[in-house]
Coordinates of N, CA and C and ligand atoms in Angstrom, one line a residue:
M1 N -9.4 -13.2 4.5 CA -8.4 -11.9 4.6 C -9.2 -11.2 3.4
H2 N -9.1 -9.8 3.5 CA -9.9 -9.2 2.7 C -8.8 -8.2 2.6
A3 N -8.7 -7.8 1.1 CA -7.6 -6.5 0.8 C -8.5 -5.1 0.8
L4 N -7.3 -4.3 1.1 CA -7.9 -2.8 0.9 C -6.9 -2.1 0.4
V5 N -7.4 -1.4 -0.8 CA -6.4 -0.5 -1.7 C -7.0 0.9 -1.4
P6 N -6.3 1.6 -0.7 CA -6.5 3.1 -0.4 C -5.8 3.9 -2.1
A7 N -7.1 4.4 -2.6 CA -6.8 5.0 -3.8 C -7.1 6.7 -4.1
A8 N -7.3 7.2 -2.6 CA -8.1 8.6 -2.7 C -7.1 9.6 -2.5
G9 N -6.0 9.4 -3.3 CA -5.0 10.7 -3.1 C -5.1 11.2 -4.3
I10 N -4.7 12.4 -4.1 CA -4.7 13.2 -5.6 C -3.4 13.5 -6.1
G11 N -2.3 13.1 -5.3 CA -0.7 12.9 -5.7 C 0.1 14.4 -5.9
L12 N -0.3 15.2 -4.7 CA 0.5 16.5 -4.6 C 2.0 16.5 -5.1
R13 N 2.5 15.4 -4.6 CA 4.1 15.5 -5.0 C 4.3 15.3 -6.6
F14 N 3.3 14.8 -7.2 CA 3.4 14.2 -8.6 C 3.0 15.3 -9.8
G15 N 2.1 16.1 -9.4 CA 1.5 17.2 -10.3 C 0.8 16.0 -11.3
G16 N 0.4 16.4 -12.6 CA 0.2 16.1 -13.7 C -1.4 16.0 -14.2
E17 N -2.1 15.6 -15.2 CA -3.5 16.2 -15.1 C -4.6 14.5 -14.6
R18 N -3.6 13.6 -14.2 CA -4.9 12.9 -13.5 C -3.9 12.1 -12.2
P19 N -4.7 11.8 -11.2 CA -4.1 11.2 -10.1 C -3.2 10.3 -10.6
K20 N -1.8 9.9 -10.0 CA -1.3 9.2 -10.4 C -1.8 7.3 -10.4
Q21 N -2.6 7.3 -9.5 CA -3.2 6.0 -9.7 C -3.9 5.3 -10.9
Y22 N -4.2 6.3 -11.6 CA -5.2 6.3 -13.0 C -4.3 6.8 -14.3
I23 N -2.8 6.9 -13.9 CA -2.1 6.7 -15.0 C -2.1 5.4 -15.7
E24 N -1.9 5.2 -17.2 CA -2.1 4.2 -17.8 C -0.7 3.6 -18.3
I25 N -0.4 2.2 -17.7 CA 1.0 1.6 -18.0 C 0.6 0.3 -18.5
A26 N 1.4 -0.1 -19.7 CA 0.9 -1.3 -20.2 C -0.4 -1.6 -20.5
G27 N -1.1 -0.6 -21.0 CA -2.5 -0.8 -21.3 C -3.8 -0.8 -20.2
K28 N -3.0 -0.3 -18.9 CA -4.0 -0.5 -17.8 C -3.8 0.6 -16.9
P29 N -4.6 1.4 -16.0 CA -4.4 2.1 -15.2 C -3.5 1.3 -14.0
V30 N -2.4 2.5 -13.2 CA -1.6 1.7 -12.4 C -2.5 1.0 -10.9
L31 N -3.6 1.6 -10.8 CA -4.9 1.0 -9.9 C -5.0 -0.2 -10.2
A32 N -5.5 -0.7 -11.5 CA -5.7 -1.8 -11.9 C -4.5 -3.1 -11.7
H33 N -3.4 -2.3 -12.2 CA -2.1 -3.5 -11.8 C -2.2 -3.8 -10.2
A34 N -2.3 -2.8 -9.5 CA -2.2 -3.0 -8.1 C -3.0 -3.7 -7.4
I35 N -4.3 -4.1 -7.9 CA -5.5 -4.7 -7.3 C -5.3 -6.2 -8.1
E36 N -4.8 -6.3 -9.5 CA -4.5 -7.7 -9.9 C -3.6 -8.3 -9.0
A37 N -2.8 -7.2 -8.7 CA -1.3 -8.2 -8.2 C -2.1 -8.6 -6.6
V38 N -2.6 -8.0 -5.6 CA -3.1 -8.6 -4.6 C -4.0 -9.7 -4.8
R39 N -4.5 -9.9 -6.0 CA -5.6 -11.1 -6.1 C -4.8 -12.2 -6.6
R40 N -3.4 -12.0 -6.8 CA -2.7 -13.3 -7.4 C -2.4 -14.2 -6.3
D41 N -2.8 -14.1 -5.1 CA -2.8 -14.8 -4.0 C -4.3 -15.0 -3.6
S42 N -4.6 -17.0 -3.6 CA -6.0 -17.1 -3.2 C -6.4 -17.1 -2.0
R43 N -5.3 -16.8 -0.8 CA -5.9 -16.6 0.4 C -6.5 -15.1 0.6
V44 N -6.2 -14.1 -0.7 CA -7.0 -13.1 -0.3 C -8.6 -13.1 -1.4
T45 N -9.6 -13.3 -0.2 CA -11.0 -13.6 -0.6 C -11.6 -12.5 -1.3
G46 N -11.5 -10.9 -1.2 CA -12.1 -10.3 -1.5 C -11.4 -8.7 -1.8
V47 N -11.8 -7.6 -2.4 CA -11.1 -6.4 -2.6 C -12.0 -5.2 -2.4
T48 N -11.7 -4.4 -1.7 CA -12.1 -3.0 -1.3 C -11.1 -2.0 -1.8
V49 N -11.8 -1.0 -2.6 CA -11.2 0.3 -3.0 C -11.5 1.5 -2.3
V50 N -10.7 2.3 -1.9 CA -10.9 3.4 -1.4 C -10.7 4.6 -2.3
I51 N -11.8 5.6 -2.6 CA -11.7 6.5 -4.0 C -12.2 8.0 -3.3
A52 N -11.4 9.1 -4.2 CA -12.1 10.2 -3.4 C -13.5 10.4 -3.8
A53 N -14.4 11.2 -2.6 CA -15.6 11.2 -3.0 C -15.8 11.9 -4.4
D54 N -14.9 12.9 -5.0 CA -15.4 13.6 -6.1 C -14.4 12.7 -7.2
D55 N -14.2 11.6 -7.2 CA -13.1 10.8 -7.9 C -13.9 10.8 -9.4
R56 N -13.2 11.2 -10.3 CA -13.7 11.3 -11.9 C -13.3 10.0 -12.9
W57 N -12.5 9.4 -12.1 CA -11.6 8.3 -13.1 C -12.1 7.0 -12.8
F58 N -12.4 6.4 -11.6 CA -12.5 5.0 -11.4 C -13.2 4.4 -12.3
E59 N -14.9 4.8 -12.2 CA -15.9 4.4 -13.2 C -15.5 4.5 -14.7
A60 N -14.9 5.5 -15.3 CA -14.7 5.6 -16.5 C -13.7 4.6 -17.1
S61 N -12.3 4.7 -16.4 CA -11.3 3.8 -16.8 C -10.8 2.6 -16.1
T62 N -11.4 2.4 -15.0 CA -10.7 1.1 -14.1 C -11.9 0.2 -13.8
R63 N -13.2 0.6 -13.3 CA -14.0 -0.4 -12.5 C -13.9 -1.4 -13.7
A64 N -14.5 -1.7 -14.8 CA -14.9 -2.9 -15.5 C -13.7 -3.7 -15.6
R65 N -12.1 -3.1 -15.4 CA -11.0 -3.8 -15.6 C -10.7 -4.6 -14.2
V66 N -11.5 -4.6 -13.1 CA -11.1 -5.0 -11.8 C -12.3 -5.3 -11.3
E67 N -13.1 -5.7 -11.7 CA -14.4 -6.1 -11.1 C -14.4 -7.9 -10.7
P68 N -14.6 -8.4 -9.7 CA -15.6 -7.7 -8.6 C -14.8 -7.0 -7.6
V69 N -15.3 -5.8 -7.2 CA -14.3 -4.9 -6.1 C -15.5 -3.9 -5.5
E70 N -15.5 -3.8 -4.3 CA -16.1 -3.0 -3.6 C -15.5 -1.5 -3.5
V71 N -16.3 -0.6 -3.3 CA -15.7 0.8 -3.4 C -16.3 1.6 -2.2
V72 N -15.5 2.3 -1.8 CA -15.8 3.4 -0.5 C -15.3 4.4 -0.9
A73 N -15.7 5.7 -0.2 CA -15.4 7.2 -0.2 C -14.3 7.1 0.8
G74 N -12.8 7.9 0.4 CA -12.1 8.1 1.1 C -12.1 9.4 2.0
G75 N -11.0 9.7 2.5 CA -10.9 11.1 3.5 C -9.7 12.1 3.1
A76 N -9.5 12.9 3.9 CA -8.4 13.9 3.7 C -7.0 13.3 3.8
T77 N -6.8 12.5 4.7 CA -5.3 11.7 4.7 C -5.5 10.2 4.3
R78 N -4.2 9.5 4.0 CA -3.8 8.3 3.6 C -4.8 7.3 5.1
A79 N -4.5 8.0 6.2 CA -5.2 7.2 7.5 C -6.8 7.4 7.4
E80 N -7.1 8.4 7.2 CA -8.9 8.5 7.3 C -9.3 7.7 5.9
S81 N -8.7 7.6 4.8 CA -9.2 6.8 3.9 C -8.8 5.2 4.5
V82 N -8.0 4.8 4.5 CA -8.0 3.5 5.1 C -9.1 3.2 6.1
H83 N -8.9 4.2 7.3 CA -10.1 4.0 8.4 C -11.5 3.8 7.6
K84 N -11.9 4.5 6.8 CA -13.2 4.4 6.2 C -13.1 3.1 5.2
G85 N -12.6 2.3 5.2 CA -12.1 1.3 4.4 C -12.5 0.2 5.2
L86 N -11.9 0.1 6.6 CA -11.8 -0.8 7.4 C -13.1 -0.8 7.7
Q87 N -14.0 0.4 8.3 CA -15.2 0.6 8.5 C -16.3 -0.5 7.7
A88 N -15.8 -0.1 6.5 CA -17.1 -0.7 5.6 C -16.8 -2.5 5.3
I89 N -15.4 -3.0 5.7 CA -15.0 -4.2 5.3 C -15.6 -4.8 6.6
A90 N -15.5 -4.2 7.7 CA -16.2 -5.0 9.2 C -17.5 -4.9 9.1
R91 N -18.2 -4.0 8.4 CA -19.9 -4.2 8.3 C -20.4 -5.1 6.9
R92 N -19.4 -5.1 6.2 CA -19.8 -6.0 5.0 C -19.3 -7.4 5.2
H93 N -18.3 -7.6 5.8 CA -17.4 -8.9 5.8 C -17.3 -9.2 7.5
P94 N -18.2 -9.4 8.0 CA -17.8 -9.4 9.5 C -16.9 -10.9 9.7
Q95 N -16.8 -11.8 8.9 CA -16.2 -13.1 9.0 C -14.8 -12.6 8.9
A96 N -14.5 -11.6 8.2 CA -12.8 -11.1 7.8 C -12.0 -10.9 8.9
D97 N -11.2 -11.8 9.0 CA -10.5 -11.5 10.9 C -8.7 -10.5 9.9
W98 N -8.4 -10.7 8.8 CA -7.3 -10.2 8.4 C -7.2 -9.3 7.4
V99 N -6.9 -8.2 7.2 CA -6.4 -7.0 6.2 C -5.7 -6.7 5.8
L100 N -5.2 -6.8 4.3 CA -4.0 -6.8 3.6 C -4.4 -5.4 3.2
V101 N -3.5 -4.4 3.7 CA -3.5 -3.1 2.9 C -2.4 -2.8 1.8
H102 N -2.7 -2.3 0.7 CA -1.8 -2.1 -0.4 C -2.2 -1.0 -1.1
D103 N -1.0 -0.1 -1.3 CA -0.8 1.4 -1.9 C -1.4 0.9 -3.3
A104 N -2.7 1.8 -3.7 CA -2.8 1.8 -5.3 C -1.8 2.2 -6.3
V105 N -0.7 2.8 -5.8 CA 0.5 3.2 -6.5 C 1.5 2.3 -6.5
R106 N 1.4 1.2 -6.1 CA 2.6 0.2 -6.0 C 2.2 -1.1 -7.0
P107 N 2.1 -0.7 -8.6 CA 1.6 -1.8 -9.2 C 2.5 -2.7 -9.5
C108 N 3.7 -2.9 -9.2 CA 4.9 -4.1 -9.3 C 5.1 -5.2 -8.5
L109 N 4.3 -5.3 -7.7 CA 4.1 -6.2 -6.6 C 4.4 -7.7 -7.1
S110 N 5.0 -8.5 -6.9 CA 5.1 -9.9 -7.3 C 4.3 -10.9 -6.7
A111 N 3.9 -12.1 -7.1 CA 3.2 -13.0 -6.5 C 4.1 -13.7 -5.6
A112 N 5.4 -13.7 -5.7 CA 6.4 -14.5 -4.8 C 6.5 -13.7 -3.6
R113 N 6.7 -12.3 -3.3 CA 6.5 -11.1 -2.1 C 5.5 -11.3 -1.2
L114 N 4.1 -11.4 -2.1 CA 2.8 -11.5 -1.4 C 2.9 -12.6 -0.9
A115 N 2.9 -14.0 -1.5 CA 3.1 -15.2 -0.9 C 3.6 -15.2 0.6
Q116 N 5.1 -14.6 0.5 CA 5.8 -14.9 1.4 C 5.3 -14.0 2.5
L117 N 4.9 -12.7 2.4 CA 4.2 -11.8 3.4 C 2.8 -12.6 4.1
L118 N 2.0 -13.3 3.3 CA 1.0 -13.8 3.8 C 1.5 -15.2 4.4
T119 N 2.4 -15.5 4.4 CA 2.8 -16.9 5.3 C 3.3 -16.3 6.3
D120 N 4.3 -15.6 6.4 CA 5.1 -14.9 7.7 C 4.0 -14.0 8.6
G121 N 3.2 -13.2 7.7 CA 2.5 -12.5 8.5 C 1.3 -13.0 9.1
L122 N 0.7 -14.3 8.5 CA -0.5 -15.0 9.0 C 0.1 -15.8 10.5
A123 N 1.4 -16.1 10.5 CA 2.0 -16.7 11.9 C 2.3 -15.6 12.8
S124 N 2.3 -14.3 12.4 CA 3.0 -13.5 13.4 C 1.5 -12.6 14.3
A125 N 1.8 -12.7 15.1 CA 0.5 -12.1 16.2 C 0.0 -10.6 15.7
D126 N 1.1 -10.0 15.8 CA 1.0 -8.5 15.0 C 0.8 -8.0 13.6
G127 N 1.1 -9.2 13.0 CA 1.2 -8.9 11.5 C 2.3 -8.8 10.9
A128 N 2.5 -8.5 9.7 CA 3.8 -8.3 9.1 C 3.8 -7.2 7.9
I129 N 4.6 -6.6 7.4 CA 4.9 -5.6 5.9 C 5.7 -6.3 5.5
L130 N 5.9 -5.8 4.1 CA 7.1 -6.2 3.0 C 8.0 -4.6 3.6
A131 N 9.3 -5.1 3.6 CA 10.1 -3.7 3.7 C 11.3 -3.9 3.1
L132 N 12.2 -2.8 2.7 CA 13.5 -3.3 2.3 C 14.8 -2.5 3.3
P133 N 15.9 -3.7 3.7 CA 16.6 -2.8 4.5 C 17.4 -1.4 3.7
V134 N 17.6 -0.6 4.3 CA 18.1 0.7 4.1 C 19.4 0.6 3.5
R135 N 20.0 0.9 2.2 CA 21.1 0.9 1.7 C 22.0 1.8 1.5
D136 N 21.2 3.1 1.5 CA 22.0 4.4 1.8 C 22.5 4.8 3.1
T137 N 23.7 5.6 3.3 CA 23.7 6.0 4.8 C 22.6 7.2 4.7
L138 N 22.1 7.4 5.8 CA 20.9 8.4 6.3 C 21.6 9.7 7.2
K139 N 21.4 10.5 6.6 CA 21.1 11.9 7.4 C 20.2 12.7 7.5
R140 N 20.2 13.0 9.0 CA 19.0 13.8 9.4 C 19.7 15.2 9.2
C141 N 18.9 16.2 8.5 CA 19.1 17.7 8.6 C 18.3 18.6 8.7
D142 N 18.7 20.0 9.3 CA 18.3 21.3 9.4 C 17.4 21.7 8.3
A143 N 16.7 22.6 8.6 CA 15.8 23.3 7.3 C 16.6 23.8 6.6
G144 N 17.9 24.2 6.7 CA 18.8 25.0 6.0 C 19.8 23.8 5.4
H145 N 19.6 22.4 5.0 CA 20.0 21.3 4.9 C 21.7 20.9 4.9
R146 N 21.5 21.3 6.5 CA 22.8 21.1 6.9 C 22.8 19.7 8.0
I147 N 23.9 18.9 7.5 CA 23.7 17.6 8.4 C 23.7 17.7 10.0
V148 N 22.9 17.4 10.5 CA 23.0 17.3 12.1 C 23.1 16.1 12.7
A149 N 23.0 15.1 11.8 CA 23.0 13.2 12.2 C 23.3 12.5 11.5
T150 N 23.7 11.3 11.8 CA 24.0 10.2 10.9 C 23.0 9.3 11.6
L151 N 22.2 8.8 11.1 CA 21.7 7.5 11.5 C 22.3 6.1 11.4
D152 N 22.2 5.2 12.2 CA 22.6 3.8 12.2 C 21.8 2.9 11.2
R153 N 22.4 2.5 10.0 CA 21.1 2.0 9.2 C 21.3 0.6 9.2
A154 N 22.2 0.2 10.2 CA 22.1 -1.1 10.2 C 20.6 -1.8 10.9
S155 N 20.0 -1.3 11.3 CA 18.5 -1.5 12.1 C 17.3 -0.9 11.3
L156 N 17.7 -0.2 10.1 CA 16.6 0.8 9.4 C 16.1 -0.2 8.3
W157 N 14.8 -0.2 7.9 CA 14.3 -0.9 7.1 C 13.3 0.3 6.5
A158 N 13.0 0.1 5.0 CA 12.2 1.5 4.5 C 10.8 0.5 4.3
A159 N 9.9 0.9 4.6 CA 8.4 0.3 4.6 C 7.8 0.4 3.2
Q160 N 7.4 -0.8 2.9 CA 6.6 -0.8 1.6 C 5.2 -1.3 2.0
T161 N 4.4 -1.7 1.0 CA 3.2 -2.4 1.3 C 3.3 -3.4 0.2
P162 N 2.3 -5.0 0.4 CA 1.1 -4.6 1.3 C 1.8 -4.8 2.7
Q163 N 0.8 -4.8 3.7 CA 0.9 -4.9 5.2 C -0.3 -5.5 5.5
L164 N -0.3 -6.5 6.5 CA -0.9 -7.5 6.9 C -1.4 -7.1 8.5
F165 N -2.4 -7.2 8.7 CA -2.8 -6.9 10.2 C -4.3 -7.6 10.6
P166 N -4.1 -8.2 11.9 CA -5.8 -8.5 12.2 C -6.5 -7.0 12.2
L167 N -7.7 -7.1 11.3 CA -8.6 -6.4 11.3 C -8.9 -5.3 12.2
E168 N -9.6 -6.2 13.3 CA -10.1 -5.4 14.3 C -9.2 -4.5 14.9
R169 N -8.0 -5.3 15.1 CA -6.9 -4.5 15.9 C -6.3 -3.0 14.9
L170 N -6.0 -3.4 13.7 CA -6.0 -2.2 13.1 C -6.7 -1.0 12.9
R171 N -8.3 -1.4 13.1 CA -9.4 -0.3 13.0 C -9.3 0.3 14.3
A172 N -9.4 -0.3 15.3 CA -8.9 0.6 16.9 C -7.9 1.3 16.7
A173 N -6.7 0.7 16.3 CA -5.4 1.6 16.8 C -5.5 2.9 15.7
L174 N -6.2 2.6 14.4 CA -6.1 3.9 13.5 C -7.2 4.8 14.0
G175 N -8.3 4.6 14.7 CA -9.1 5.3 15.0 C -9.0 5.8 16.1
D176 N -8.1 5.2 17.1 CA -7.3 6.1 18.4 C -6.7 7.3 17.5
L177 N -5.8 7.0 16.8 CA -4.7 7.7 16.4 C -5.5 9.4 15.7
L178 N -6.2 8.9 14.8 CA -7.3 9.4 13.9 C -8.1 10.7 14.8
Q179 N -8.4 9.9 16.4 CA -9.0 10.9 17.2 C -8.3 11.8 18.0
A180 N -7.0 11.5 18.0 CA -5.9 12.2 18.9 C -5.5 13.1 17.8
G181 N -5.6 12.9 16.3 CA -5.4 14.4 15.5 C -3.8 13.9 15.1
A182 N -3.6 12.4 15.2 CA -2.0 12.0 14.8 C -2.2 11.1 13.8
P183 N -2.9 11.1 12.5 CA -2.9 10.2 11.5 C -1.1 9.6 11.1
P184 N -1.3 8.3 11.3 CA 0.1 7.7 10.8 C 0.2 7.7 9.2
T185 N 1.5 7.5 8.9 CA 1.8 7.5 7.3 C 1.6 6.0 7.0
D186 N 1.7 5.3 7.6 CA 1.5 3.6 7.2 C 0.6 2.7 8.3
E187 N 0.0 1.9 8.1 CA -0.7 1.2 8.9 C 0.2 0.4 10.3
A188 N 1.7 -0.2 9.9 CA 2.5 -0.5 10.7 C 2.1 0.5 11.9
A189 N 2.6 1.6 11.3 CA 2.7 2.6 12.8 C 1.5 2.7 13.8
A190 N 0.4 2.5 13.2 CA -0.8 2.4 14.1 C -0.8 1.3 15.0
M191 N -0.4 0.1 14.5 CA -0.3 -1.2 15.3 C 1.1 -0.7 16.4
E192 N 1.9 0.0 16.0 CA 3.2 0.1 16.6 C 2.6 0.9 17.7
S193 N 1.5 2.1 17.7 CA 1.5 2.7 18.8 C 0.4 2.2 19.7
A194 N -0.2 1.0 19.3 CA -1.0 0.4 20.2 C -0.1 -0.9 20.9
G195 N 1.2 -0.5 21.0 CA 1.7 -1.6 21.3 C 2.1 -3.0 20.4
G196 N 2.0 -3.0 19.5 CA 2.4 -4.2 18.5 C 3.4 -4.0 18.1
R197 N 4.0 -5.3 17.5 CA 5.3 -5.6 17.2 C 5.3 -6.3 15.4
P198 N 5.0 -5.3 14.6 CA 4.9 -6.1 13.3 C 6.2 -6.8 12.8
L199 N 6.1 -7.9 12.1 CA 7.0 -8.6 11.2 C 7.6 -7.7 10.0
V200 N 8.6 -7.4 10.0 CA 9.0 -7.0 8.4 C 9.6 -8.3 7.7
V201 N 8.9 -8.3 6.5 CA 9.3 -9.5 5.6 C 9.9 -8.7 4.4
M202 N 11.2 -9.4 3.8 CA 11.8 -8.9 2.7 C 11.0 -8.5 1.7
G203 N 10.7 -7.4 0.9 CA 9.9 -6.5 0.1 C 11.3 -6.8 -1.3
S204 N 10.9 -6.0 -2.1 CA 11.6 -5.8 -3.3 C 11.9 -4.2 -4.1
P205 N 12.9 -4.2 -4.4 CA 13.1 -2.9 -4.9 C 12.2 -2.7 -6.1
R206 N 11.9 -3.6 -6.7 CA 11.1 -3.7 -8.1 C 9.3 -3.1 -7.6
N207 N 9.1 -3.4 -6.3 CA 7.6 -3.2 -5.7 C 7.6 -1.4 -5.3
I208 N 8.3 -0.7 -6.6 CA 8.2 0.9 -6.4 C 6.8 1.5 -5.7
K209 N 6.9 2.3 -5.4 CA 5.6 3.3 -5.1 C 5.9 4.7 -6.0
I210 N 4.9 4.3 -6.9 CA 5.0 5.6 -8.0 C 4.8 7.1 -7.3
T211 N 5.9 7.6 -7.2 CA 5.8 9.0 -6.4 C 6.4 10.3 -7.3
W212 N 7.4 10.4 -8.2 CA 7.7 11.5 -8.8 C 7.3 11.1 -10.5
P213 N 7.2 11.7 -11.2 CA 7.1 11.8 -12.6 C 7.8 10.3 -13.4
G214 N 9.3 10.6 -12.8 CA 10.1 9.5 -13.5 C 9.7 7.9 -13.0
D215 N 9.2 8.1 -12.2 CA 8.8 6.5 -11.3 C 7.8 5.7 -12.3
V216 N 7.3 6.2 -13.2 CA 6.0 5.8 -14.3 C 7.1 5.1 -15.0
A217 N 8.3 5.3 -15.9 CA 9.0 4.7 -16.7 C 9.7 3.6 -16.1
V218 N 10.2 3.8 -15.2 CA 10.7 2.5 -14.2 C 9.5 1.3 -13.9
A219 N 8.4 1.9 -13.3 CA 7.2 0.8 -13.2 C 7.0 0.1 -14.7
A220 N 7.1 0.7 -15.7 CA 6.5 0.3 -17.3 C 7.7 -0.4 -17.6
A221 N 8.8 -0.4 -17.2 CA 9.6 -1.6 -17.3 C 9.4 -2.7 -17.1
W222 N 9.5 -2.5 -15.3 CA 9.4 -3.7 -14.8 C 8.0 -4.5 -15.4
L223 N 6.9 -3.7 -15.8 CA 5.8 -4.6 -16.0 C 5.9 -4.9 -17.1
A224 N 6.6 -4.2 -18.1 CA 6.8 -5.1 -19.5 C 7.7 -6.1 -19.5
G225 N 8.5 -6.1 -18.8 CA 9.9 -7.0 -19.2 C 10.0 -8.3 -18.0
I226 N 9.1 -8.3 -17.1 CA 9.4 -9.2 -15.9 C 8.0 -10.0 -15.9
D227 N 8.4 -11.3 -15.4 CA 7.1 -12.2 -15.4 C 6.6 -12.1 -13.7
P228 N 5.6 -11.1 -13.8 CA 5.3 -11.0 -12.2 C 5.0 -12.2 -11.3
E229 N 5.4 -13.5 -11.8 CA 5.2 -14.6 -10.7 C 6.3 -15.1 -10.5
E230 N 7.7 -14.7 -11.2 CA 8.9 -15.0 -10.9 C 9.4 -14.3 -9.5
E231 N 10.3 -15.2 -9.1 CA 11.2 -14.3 -7.9 C 11.8 -12.9 -8.1
D232 N 11.9 -12.3 -7.2 CA 12.3 -11.1 -7.7 C 13.0 -10.1 -6.6
L233 N 13.9 -11.0 -5.9 CA 14.9 -10.4 -4.8 C 15.9 -9.7 -5.3
Ligands
C5P301 O1 0.1 10.4 -0.8 P1 0.8 8.7 -1.0 O2 1.7 8.9 -1.9 O3 1.4 8.7 0.6 O4 -0.3 7.7 -1.2 C1 -0.1 6.5 -0.8 C2 -1.4 6.0 -1.2 O5 -2.6 6.0 -0.3 C3 -1.9 6.1 -2.7 O6 -2.6 4.6 -3.0 C4 -3.1 6.8 -2.5 O7 -4.0 7.2 -3.5 C5 -3.6 6.9 -1.0 N1 -4.4 7.7 -0.2 C6 -5.8 8.0 0.1 N2 -6.1 9.0 0.5 C7 -5.7 9.8 0.8 C8 -4.2 10.0 0.6 C9 -3.6 8.9 0.4 O8 -6.4 6.8 -0.3 N3 -6.4 11.4 1.4

């Protein structure tokens, strides 16, 4: 099983002077925490990181902290970056059957949630993802912010990463969507579009995706005060 960490985003929603995966928390870039987190399970045998073609940060701030790691140049969308990473893994590691995709901006993944995902996902033909049952009531709104529908939250889950899939099937599914000009926002959506039914495995509210500036302080608090090996549901 090879891990793939897409880190080629520039963080349009976040702003700031550097991409959010390179912000330092607890003495290390967010990306270094994310890579360390996927390595905490010995079933992961290698890590490939996708960085922007014009990345100015990885070599200077991160590479030395995360070796050994393989590096690939990314694309314009997350889906394109992941697809480029999958192509490289398939070429360099023909024996890799499974791929574990984990956002560079989720530094607080615990060993317990990762282990559960790997155990359940490897037993599921179409793979698995970490996800959380939605706790708020969800509203669909029009452009003027008026509510037009209320969704039934009983069946709704918010997708997290890591996401674990058979490598070749994910590569083919993502390739088809990219060719059709319809890049998905996560890997599970590519599997679904190819007829797959991936499993959801209980994630954690601590497995936060750093998206807004305030998220950095939250992630720092989790990383400072909590043993990443402990259960975190
Ligand atoms: O932009 P968003 O928050 O959805 O990014 C999720 C992950 O995908 C991040 O780790 C980001 O670096 C990565 N990404 C990428 N290539 C892009 C856009 C996003 O690798 N073109």
